[in-house]
Short mmCIF file of C-alpha atoms and ligand atoms in Angstrom, two decimals:
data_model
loop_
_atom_site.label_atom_id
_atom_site.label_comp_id
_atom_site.label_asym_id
_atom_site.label_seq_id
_atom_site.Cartn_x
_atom_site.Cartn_y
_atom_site.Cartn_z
CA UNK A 17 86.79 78.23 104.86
CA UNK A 18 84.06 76.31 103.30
CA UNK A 19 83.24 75.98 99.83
CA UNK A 20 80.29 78.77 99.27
CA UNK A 21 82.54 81.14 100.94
CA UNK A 22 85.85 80.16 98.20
CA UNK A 23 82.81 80.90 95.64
CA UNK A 24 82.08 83.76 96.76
CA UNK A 25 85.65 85.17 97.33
CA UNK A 26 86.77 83.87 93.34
CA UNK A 27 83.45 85.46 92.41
CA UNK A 28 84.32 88.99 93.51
CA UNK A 29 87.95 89.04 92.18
CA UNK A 30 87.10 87.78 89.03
CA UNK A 31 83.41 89.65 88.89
CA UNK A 32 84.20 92.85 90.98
CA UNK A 33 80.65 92.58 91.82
CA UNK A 34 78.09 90.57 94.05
CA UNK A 35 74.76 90.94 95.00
CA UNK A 36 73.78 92.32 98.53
CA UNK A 37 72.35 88.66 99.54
CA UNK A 38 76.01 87.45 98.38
CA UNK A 39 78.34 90.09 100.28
CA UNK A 40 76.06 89.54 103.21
CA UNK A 41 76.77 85.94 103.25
CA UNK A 42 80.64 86.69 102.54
CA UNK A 43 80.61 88.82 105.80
CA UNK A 44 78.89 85.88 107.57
CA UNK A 45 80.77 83.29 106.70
CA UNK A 46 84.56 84.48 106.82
CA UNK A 47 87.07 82.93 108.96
CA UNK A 48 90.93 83.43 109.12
CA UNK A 49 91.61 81.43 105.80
CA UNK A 50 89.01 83.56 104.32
CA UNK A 51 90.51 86.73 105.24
CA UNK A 52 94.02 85.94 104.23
CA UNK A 53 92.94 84.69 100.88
CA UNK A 54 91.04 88.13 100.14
CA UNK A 55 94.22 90.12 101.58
CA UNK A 56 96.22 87.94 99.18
CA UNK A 57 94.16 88.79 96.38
CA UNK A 58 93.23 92.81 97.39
CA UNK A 59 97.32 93.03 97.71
CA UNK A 60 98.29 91.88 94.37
CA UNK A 61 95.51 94.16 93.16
CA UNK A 62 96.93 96.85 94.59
CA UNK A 63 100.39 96.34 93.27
CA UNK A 64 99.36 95.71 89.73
CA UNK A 65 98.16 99.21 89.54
CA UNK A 66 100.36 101.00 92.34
CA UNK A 67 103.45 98.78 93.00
CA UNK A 68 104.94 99.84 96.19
CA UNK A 69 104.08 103.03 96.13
CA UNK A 70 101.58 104.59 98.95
CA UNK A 71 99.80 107.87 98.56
CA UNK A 72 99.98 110.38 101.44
CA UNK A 73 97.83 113.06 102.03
CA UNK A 74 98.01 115.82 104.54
CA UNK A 75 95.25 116.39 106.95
CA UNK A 76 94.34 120.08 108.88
CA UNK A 77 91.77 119.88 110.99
CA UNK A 78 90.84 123.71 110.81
CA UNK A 79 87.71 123.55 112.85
CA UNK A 80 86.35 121.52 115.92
CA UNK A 81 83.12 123.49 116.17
CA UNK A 82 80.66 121.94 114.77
CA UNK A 83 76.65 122.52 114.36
CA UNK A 84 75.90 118.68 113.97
CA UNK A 85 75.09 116.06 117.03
CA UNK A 86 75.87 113.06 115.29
CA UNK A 87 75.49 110.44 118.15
CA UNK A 88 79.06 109.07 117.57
CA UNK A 89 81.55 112.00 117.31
CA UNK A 90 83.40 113.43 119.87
CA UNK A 91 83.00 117.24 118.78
CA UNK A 92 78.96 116.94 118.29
CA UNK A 93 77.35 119.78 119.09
CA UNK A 94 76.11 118.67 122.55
CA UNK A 95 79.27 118.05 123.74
CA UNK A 96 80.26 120.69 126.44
CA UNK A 97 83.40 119.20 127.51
CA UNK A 98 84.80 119.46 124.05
CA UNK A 99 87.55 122.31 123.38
CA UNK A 100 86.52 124.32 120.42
CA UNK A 101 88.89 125.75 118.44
CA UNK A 102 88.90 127.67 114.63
CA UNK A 103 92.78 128.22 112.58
CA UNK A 104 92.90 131.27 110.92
CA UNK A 105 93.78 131.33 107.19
CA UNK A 106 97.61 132.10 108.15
CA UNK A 107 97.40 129.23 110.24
CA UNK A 108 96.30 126.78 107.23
CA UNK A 109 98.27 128.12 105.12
CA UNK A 110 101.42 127.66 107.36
CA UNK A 111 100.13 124.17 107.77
CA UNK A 112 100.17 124.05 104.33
CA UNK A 113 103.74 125.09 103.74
CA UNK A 114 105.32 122.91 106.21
CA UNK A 115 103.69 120.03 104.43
CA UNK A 116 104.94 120.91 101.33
CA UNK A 117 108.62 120.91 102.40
CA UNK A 118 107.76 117.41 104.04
CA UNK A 119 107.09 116.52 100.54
CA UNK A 120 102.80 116.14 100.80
CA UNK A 121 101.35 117.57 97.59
CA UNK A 122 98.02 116.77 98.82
CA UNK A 123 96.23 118.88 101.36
CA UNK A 124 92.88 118.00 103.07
CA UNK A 125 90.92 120.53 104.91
CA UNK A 126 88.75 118.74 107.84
CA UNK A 127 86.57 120.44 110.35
CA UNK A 128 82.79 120.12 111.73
CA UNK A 129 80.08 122.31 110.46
CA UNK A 130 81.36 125.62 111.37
CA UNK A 131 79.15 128.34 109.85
CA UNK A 132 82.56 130.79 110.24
CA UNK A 133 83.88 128.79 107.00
CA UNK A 134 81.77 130.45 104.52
CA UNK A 135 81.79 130.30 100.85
CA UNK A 136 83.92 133.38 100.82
CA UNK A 137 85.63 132.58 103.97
CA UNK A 138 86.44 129.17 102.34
CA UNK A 139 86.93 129.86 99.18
CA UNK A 140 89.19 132.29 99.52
CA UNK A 141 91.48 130.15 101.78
CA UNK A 142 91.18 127.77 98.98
CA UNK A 143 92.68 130.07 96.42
CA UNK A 144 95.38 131.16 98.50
CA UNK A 145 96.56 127.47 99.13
CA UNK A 146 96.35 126.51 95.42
CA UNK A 147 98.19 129.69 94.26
CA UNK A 148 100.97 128.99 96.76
CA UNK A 149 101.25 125.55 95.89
CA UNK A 150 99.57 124.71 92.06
CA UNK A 151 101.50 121.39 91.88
CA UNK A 152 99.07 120.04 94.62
CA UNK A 153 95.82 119.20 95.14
CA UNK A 154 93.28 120.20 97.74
CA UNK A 155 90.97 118.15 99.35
CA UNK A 156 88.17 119.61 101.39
CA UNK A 157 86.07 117.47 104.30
CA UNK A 158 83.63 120.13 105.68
CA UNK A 159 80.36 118.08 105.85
CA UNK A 160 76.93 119.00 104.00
CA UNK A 161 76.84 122.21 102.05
CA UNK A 162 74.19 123.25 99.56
CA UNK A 163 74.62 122.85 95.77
CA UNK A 164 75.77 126.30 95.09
CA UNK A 165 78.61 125.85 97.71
CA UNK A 166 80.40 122.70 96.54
CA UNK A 167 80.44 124.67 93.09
CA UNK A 168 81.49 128.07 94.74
CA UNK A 169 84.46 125.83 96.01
CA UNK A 170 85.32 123.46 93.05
CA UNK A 171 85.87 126.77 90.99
CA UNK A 172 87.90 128.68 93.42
CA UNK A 173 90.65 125.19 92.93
CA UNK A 174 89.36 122.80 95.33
CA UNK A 175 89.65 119.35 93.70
CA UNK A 176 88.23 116.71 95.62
CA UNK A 177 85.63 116.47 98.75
CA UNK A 178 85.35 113.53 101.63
CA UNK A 179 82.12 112.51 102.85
CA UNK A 180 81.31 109.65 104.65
CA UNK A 181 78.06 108.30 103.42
CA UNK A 182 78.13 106.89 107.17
CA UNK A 183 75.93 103.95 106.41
CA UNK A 184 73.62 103.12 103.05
CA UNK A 185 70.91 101.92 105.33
CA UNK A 186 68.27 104.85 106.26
CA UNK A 187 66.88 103.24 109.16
CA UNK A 188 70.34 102.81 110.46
CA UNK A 189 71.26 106.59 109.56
CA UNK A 190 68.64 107.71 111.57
CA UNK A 191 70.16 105.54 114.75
CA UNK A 192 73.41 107.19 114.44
CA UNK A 193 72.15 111.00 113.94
CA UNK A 194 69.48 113.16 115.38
CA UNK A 195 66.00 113.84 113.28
CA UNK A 196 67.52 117.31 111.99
CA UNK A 197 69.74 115.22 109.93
CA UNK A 198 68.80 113.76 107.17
CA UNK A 199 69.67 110.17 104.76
CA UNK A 200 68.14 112.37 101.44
CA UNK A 201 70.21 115.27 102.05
CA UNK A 202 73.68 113.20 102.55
CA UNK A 203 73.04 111.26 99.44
CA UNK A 204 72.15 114.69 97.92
CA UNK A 205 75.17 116.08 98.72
CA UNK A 206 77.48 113.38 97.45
CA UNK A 207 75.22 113.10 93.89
CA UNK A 208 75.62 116.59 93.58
CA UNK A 209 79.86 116.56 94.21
CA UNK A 210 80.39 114.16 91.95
CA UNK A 211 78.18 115.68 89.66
CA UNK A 212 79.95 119.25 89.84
CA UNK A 213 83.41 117.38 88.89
CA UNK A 214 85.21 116.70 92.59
CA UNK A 215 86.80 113.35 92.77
CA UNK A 216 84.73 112.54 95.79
CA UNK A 217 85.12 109.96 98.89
CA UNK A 218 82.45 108.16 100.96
CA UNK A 219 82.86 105.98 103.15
CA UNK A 220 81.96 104.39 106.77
CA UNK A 221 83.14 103.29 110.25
CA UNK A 222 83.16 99.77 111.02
CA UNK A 223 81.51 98.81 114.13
CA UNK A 224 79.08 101.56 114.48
CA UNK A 225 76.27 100.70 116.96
CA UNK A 226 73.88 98.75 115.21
CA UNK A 227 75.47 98.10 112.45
CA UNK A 228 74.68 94.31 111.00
CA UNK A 229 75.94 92.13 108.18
CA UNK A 230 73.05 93.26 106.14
CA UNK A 231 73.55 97.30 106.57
CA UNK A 232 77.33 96.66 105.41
CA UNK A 233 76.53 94.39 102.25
CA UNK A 234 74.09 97.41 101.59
CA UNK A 235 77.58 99.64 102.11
CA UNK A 236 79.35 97.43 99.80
CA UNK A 237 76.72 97.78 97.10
CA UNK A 238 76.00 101.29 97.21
CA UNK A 239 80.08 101.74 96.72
CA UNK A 240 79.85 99.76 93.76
CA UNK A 241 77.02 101.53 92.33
CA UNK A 242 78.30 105.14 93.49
CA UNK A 243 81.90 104.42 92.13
CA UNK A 244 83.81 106.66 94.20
CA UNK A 245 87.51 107.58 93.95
CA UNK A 246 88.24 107.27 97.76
CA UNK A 247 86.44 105.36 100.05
CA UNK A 248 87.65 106.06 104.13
CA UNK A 249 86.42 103.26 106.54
CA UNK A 250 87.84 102.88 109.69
CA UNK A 251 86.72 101.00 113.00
CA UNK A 252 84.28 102.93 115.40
CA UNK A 253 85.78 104.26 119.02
CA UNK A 254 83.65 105.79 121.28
CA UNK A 255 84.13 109.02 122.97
CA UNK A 256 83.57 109.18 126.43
CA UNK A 257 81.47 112.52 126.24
CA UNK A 258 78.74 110.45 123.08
CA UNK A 259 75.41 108.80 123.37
CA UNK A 260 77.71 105.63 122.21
CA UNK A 261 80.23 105.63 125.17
CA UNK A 262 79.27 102.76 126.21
CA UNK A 263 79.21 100.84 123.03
CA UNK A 264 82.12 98.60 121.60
CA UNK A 265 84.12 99.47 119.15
CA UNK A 266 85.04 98.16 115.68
CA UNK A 267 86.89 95.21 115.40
CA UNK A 268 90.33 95.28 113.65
CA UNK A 269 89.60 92.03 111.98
CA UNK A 270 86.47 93.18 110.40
CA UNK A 271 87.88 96.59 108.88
CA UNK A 272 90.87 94.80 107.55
CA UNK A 273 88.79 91.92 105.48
CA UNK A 274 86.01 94.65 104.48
CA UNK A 275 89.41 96.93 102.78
CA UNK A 276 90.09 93.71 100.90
CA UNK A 277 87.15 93.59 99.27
CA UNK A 278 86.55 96.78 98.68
CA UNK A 279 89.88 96.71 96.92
CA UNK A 280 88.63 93.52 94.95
CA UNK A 281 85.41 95.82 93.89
CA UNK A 282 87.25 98.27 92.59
CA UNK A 283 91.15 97.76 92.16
CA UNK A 284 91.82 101.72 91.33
CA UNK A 285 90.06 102.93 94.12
CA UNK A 286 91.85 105.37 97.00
CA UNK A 287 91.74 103.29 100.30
CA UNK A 288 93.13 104.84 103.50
CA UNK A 289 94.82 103.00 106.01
CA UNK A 290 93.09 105.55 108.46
CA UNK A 291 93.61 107.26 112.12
CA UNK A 292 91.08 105.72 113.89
CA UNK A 293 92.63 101.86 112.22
CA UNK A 294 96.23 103.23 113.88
CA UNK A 295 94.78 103.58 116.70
CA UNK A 296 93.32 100.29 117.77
CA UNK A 297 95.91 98.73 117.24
CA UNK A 298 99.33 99.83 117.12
CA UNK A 299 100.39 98.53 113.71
CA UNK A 300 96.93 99.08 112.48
CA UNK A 301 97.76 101.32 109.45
CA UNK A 302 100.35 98.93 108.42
CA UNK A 303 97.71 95.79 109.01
CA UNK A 304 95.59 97.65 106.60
CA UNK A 305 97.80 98.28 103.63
CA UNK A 306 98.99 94.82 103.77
CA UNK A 307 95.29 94.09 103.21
CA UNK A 308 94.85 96.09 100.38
CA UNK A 309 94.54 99.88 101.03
CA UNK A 310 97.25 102.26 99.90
CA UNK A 311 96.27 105.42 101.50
CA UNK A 312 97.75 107.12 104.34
CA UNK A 313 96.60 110.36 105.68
CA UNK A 314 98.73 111.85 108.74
CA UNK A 315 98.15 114.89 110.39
CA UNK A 316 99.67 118.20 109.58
CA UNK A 317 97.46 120.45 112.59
CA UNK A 318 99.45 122.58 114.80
CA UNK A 319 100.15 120.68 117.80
CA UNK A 320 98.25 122.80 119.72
CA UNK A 321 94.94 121.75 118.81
CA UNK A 322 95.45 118.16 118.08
CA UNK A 323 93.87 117.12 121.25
CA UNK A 324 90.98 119.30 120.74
CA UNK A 325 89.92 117.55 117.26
CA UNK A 326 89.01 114.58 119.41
CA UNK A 327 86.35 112.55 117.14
CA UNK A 328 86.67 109.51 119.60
CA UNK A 329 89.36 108.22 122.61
CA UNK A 330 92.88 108.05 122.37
CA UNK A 331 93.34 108.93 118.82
CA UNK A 332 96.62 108.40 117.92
CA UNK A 333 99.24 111.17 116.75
CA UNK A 334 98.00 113.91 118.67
CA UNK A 335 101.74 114.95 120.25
CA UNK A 336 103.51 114.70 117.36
CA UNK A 337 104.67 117.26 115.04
CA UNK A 338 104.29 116.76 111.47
CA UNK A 339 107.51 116.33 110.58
CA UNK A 340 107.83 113.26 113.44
CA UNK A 341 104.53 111.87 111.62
CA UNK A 342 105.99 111.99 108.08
CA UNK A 343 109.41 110.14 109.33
CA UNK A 344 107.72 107.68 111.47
CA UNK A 345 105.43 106.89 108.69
CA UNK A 346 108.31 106.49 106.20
CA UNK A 347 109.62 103.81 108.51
CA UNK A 348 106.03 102.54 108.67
CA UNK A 349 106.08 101.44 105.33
CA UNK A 350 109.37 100.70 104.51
CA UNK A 351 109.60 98.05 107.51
CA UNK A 352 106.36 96.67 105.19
CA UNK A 353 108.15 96.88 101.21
CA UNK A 354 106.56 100.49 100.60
CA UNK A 355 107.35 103.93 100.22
CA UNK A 356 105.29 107.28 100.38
CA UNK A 357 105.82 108.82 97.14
CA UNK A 358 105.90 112.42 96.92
CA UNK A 359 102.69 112.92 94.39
CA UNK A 360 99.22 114.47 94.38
CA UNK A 361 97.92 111.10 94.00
CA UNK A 362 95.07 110.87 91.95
CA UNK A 363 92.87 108.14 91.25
CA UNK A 364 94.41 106.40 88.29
CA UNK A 365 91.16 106.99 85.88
CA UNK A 366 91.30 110.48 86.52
CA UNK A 367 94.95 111.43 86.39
CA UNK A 368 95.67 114.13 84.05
CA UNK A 369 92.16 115.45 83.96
CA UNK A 370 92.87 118.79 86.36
N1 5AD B 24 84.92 106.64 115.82
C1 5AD B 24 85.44 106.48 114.58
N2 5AD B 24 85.24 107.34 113.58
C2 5AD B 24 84.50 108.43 113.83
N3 5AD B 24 84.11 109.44 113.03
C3 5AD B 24 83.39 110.31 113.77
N4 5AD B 24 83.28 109.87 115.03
C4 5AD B 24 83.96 108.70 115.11
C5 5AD B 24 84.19 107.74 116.12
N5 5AD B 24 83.68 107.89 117.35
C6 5AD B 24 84.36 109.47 111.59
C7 5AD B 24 83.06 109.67 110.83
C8 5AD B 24 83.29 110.98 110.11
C9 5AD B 24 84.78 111.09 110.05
C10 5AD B 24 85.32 112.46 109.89
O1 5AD B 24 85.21 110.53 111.28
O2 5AD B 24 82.86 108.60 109.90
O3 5AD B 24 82.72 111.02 108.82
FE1 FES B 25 102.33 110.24 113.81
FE2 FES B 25 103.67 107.84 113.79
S1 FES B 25 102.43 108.74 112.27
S2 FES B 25 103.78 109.49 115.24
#
């Protein structure tokens, strides 16, 4: 490691904060030493706030139909192959229940653009999950809704929302969706979440086809400026049925040192050790909350479906039943000095506040 790149790493942990030019550079420049030294730094971050304790959250993926043709994602639109699939409420809710005696008192609700989840549709289910289980929180991830919506949902109980900001780059946006998406309306949509009271996630994949040192300092400074409470990044897999099949995917290294400083930016922030990090590598979660995230969100989705909810190749998990999941992950992060606590988990600055 030379001696601009110590600089820059002492400057973030003691700052927080660099300028674009500056993370740009920090990309550029790491080597091993480098990343070891952040994951050093990220991990006593971590346990200053958190000690050993990792936050789980329980994932349903109620809907792979989606109206969206994002270039990367295995259940775009354009995607014949794909097997589509909707849960009924009863389903979620059952979902839901097993979770809760697996001890997750946080519930996230994923699924593409599916016009069947209306505001009634949704909000309803929403109610119905919070009145059967008020001790935990619910977490929806159903892509760009208008104003009205995310409100619609907030008041029927939901309490936080997940949306990747994808990249903070326009040009780049508009590489990795199609011209009837849109950079304003994503940043619209996150403004106004945060802005209605959700604790809101953004977030990115690593590796995404032209992606460059410069679009991810730009990632690294719009998190800083946006301030969320979660922040998902994970390493991009193709899908063999994408525009991007043929592209490579995100590099484990990479991901790992870009959690570290993320968790230097902001040492309260929610960082998953996500799916798509398990599975490149097969101690990929655990790689990534020994450099700094303490997330970990595995899936609760009838086993049925799993397969269908195929974002990108050979996601991990998808044979499993919950309960194998929870147990396996247990011994994940006890072989590591953790534990999954049983707790909704907030984000430390807004415990208490709902
Ligand atoms: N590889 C990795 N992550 C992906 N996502 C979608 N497709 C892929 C892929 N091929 C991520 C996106 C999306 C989240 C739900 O999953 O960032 O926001
Ligand atoms: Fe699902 Fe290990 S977390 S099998």
């Amino acid at each position: 490691m030379d001696r601009r790149e110590r600089e820059l790493i002492e400057k973030l942990s003691d700052k927080g904060s660099l300028s674009i030019e500056d993370y740009e550079q920090l990309i550029v420049l790491r080597d091993d030493e480098a990343k070891d030294l952040l994951a050093l730094l990220a991990t006593q971050k971590r346990k200053a706030i958190f000690g050993n304790a990792i936050y789980t959250r329980g994932l349903i993926e109620i809907s792979s139909i989606c109206k969206n043709n994002c270039m990367y994602c295995g259940i775009r639109r354009d995607n014949i192959n794909a097997e589509r699939y909707r849960l009924s409420k009863e389903e979620i809710l059952t979902c839901a229940d097993e979770g809760y005696e697996l001890g997750f008192r946080t519930f996230v609700l994923q699924g593409g653009e599916d016009a069947f989840f209306s505001d009634d549709v949704l909000c309803d289910i929403v109610a119905s999950l919070k009145k059967d289980h008020p001790d935990c929180a619910v977490t929806l991830s159903m892509g760009e809704r208008s104003r009205e919506s995310y409100k619609a949902l907030y008041e029927s109980g939901a309490d936080r929302y997940l949306l990747r900001h994808e990249t903070a780059d326009r040009a780049h946006y508009e590489m990795l969706h199609p011209k009837d998406m849109s950079f304003d309306n994503r940043m619209r949509c996150l403004t106004d979440l945060k802005d209605i009271g959700y604790q809101v996630g953004c977030g990115f994949m690593v590796g995404s086809p032209f992606q460059t040192a410069k679009t991810l300092a730009q990632d690294l400074f719009f998190i800083k400026q946006f301030k969320p409470d979660m922040c998902g990044i994970g390493p991009f897999i193709p899908h063999h049925s994408t525009p991007f099949k043929d592209e490579a995917k995100g590099s484990l290294e990479l991901t790992l040192f870009l959690l570290s400083v993320i968790r230097l930016m902001q040492p309260d922030i929610l960082l998953p050790a996500t799916t798509a990090l398990g599975s490149i590598d097969p101690k990929g979660r655990e790689k990534g909350i020994l450099a700094g995230a303490n997330v970990v969100m595995p899936n609760l989705s009838p086993v049925s479906v799993r397969k269908k909810y195929e974002l990108y190749d050979n996601k991990i998990c998808t044979g499993e039943e919950s309960a194998q999941c929870r147990e396996c992950l247990d011994k994940r992060m006890e072989a590591i000095g953790c534990r999954l606590v049983v707790d909704r988990g907030d984000a430390p600055r807004t415990k208490g506040q709902n």
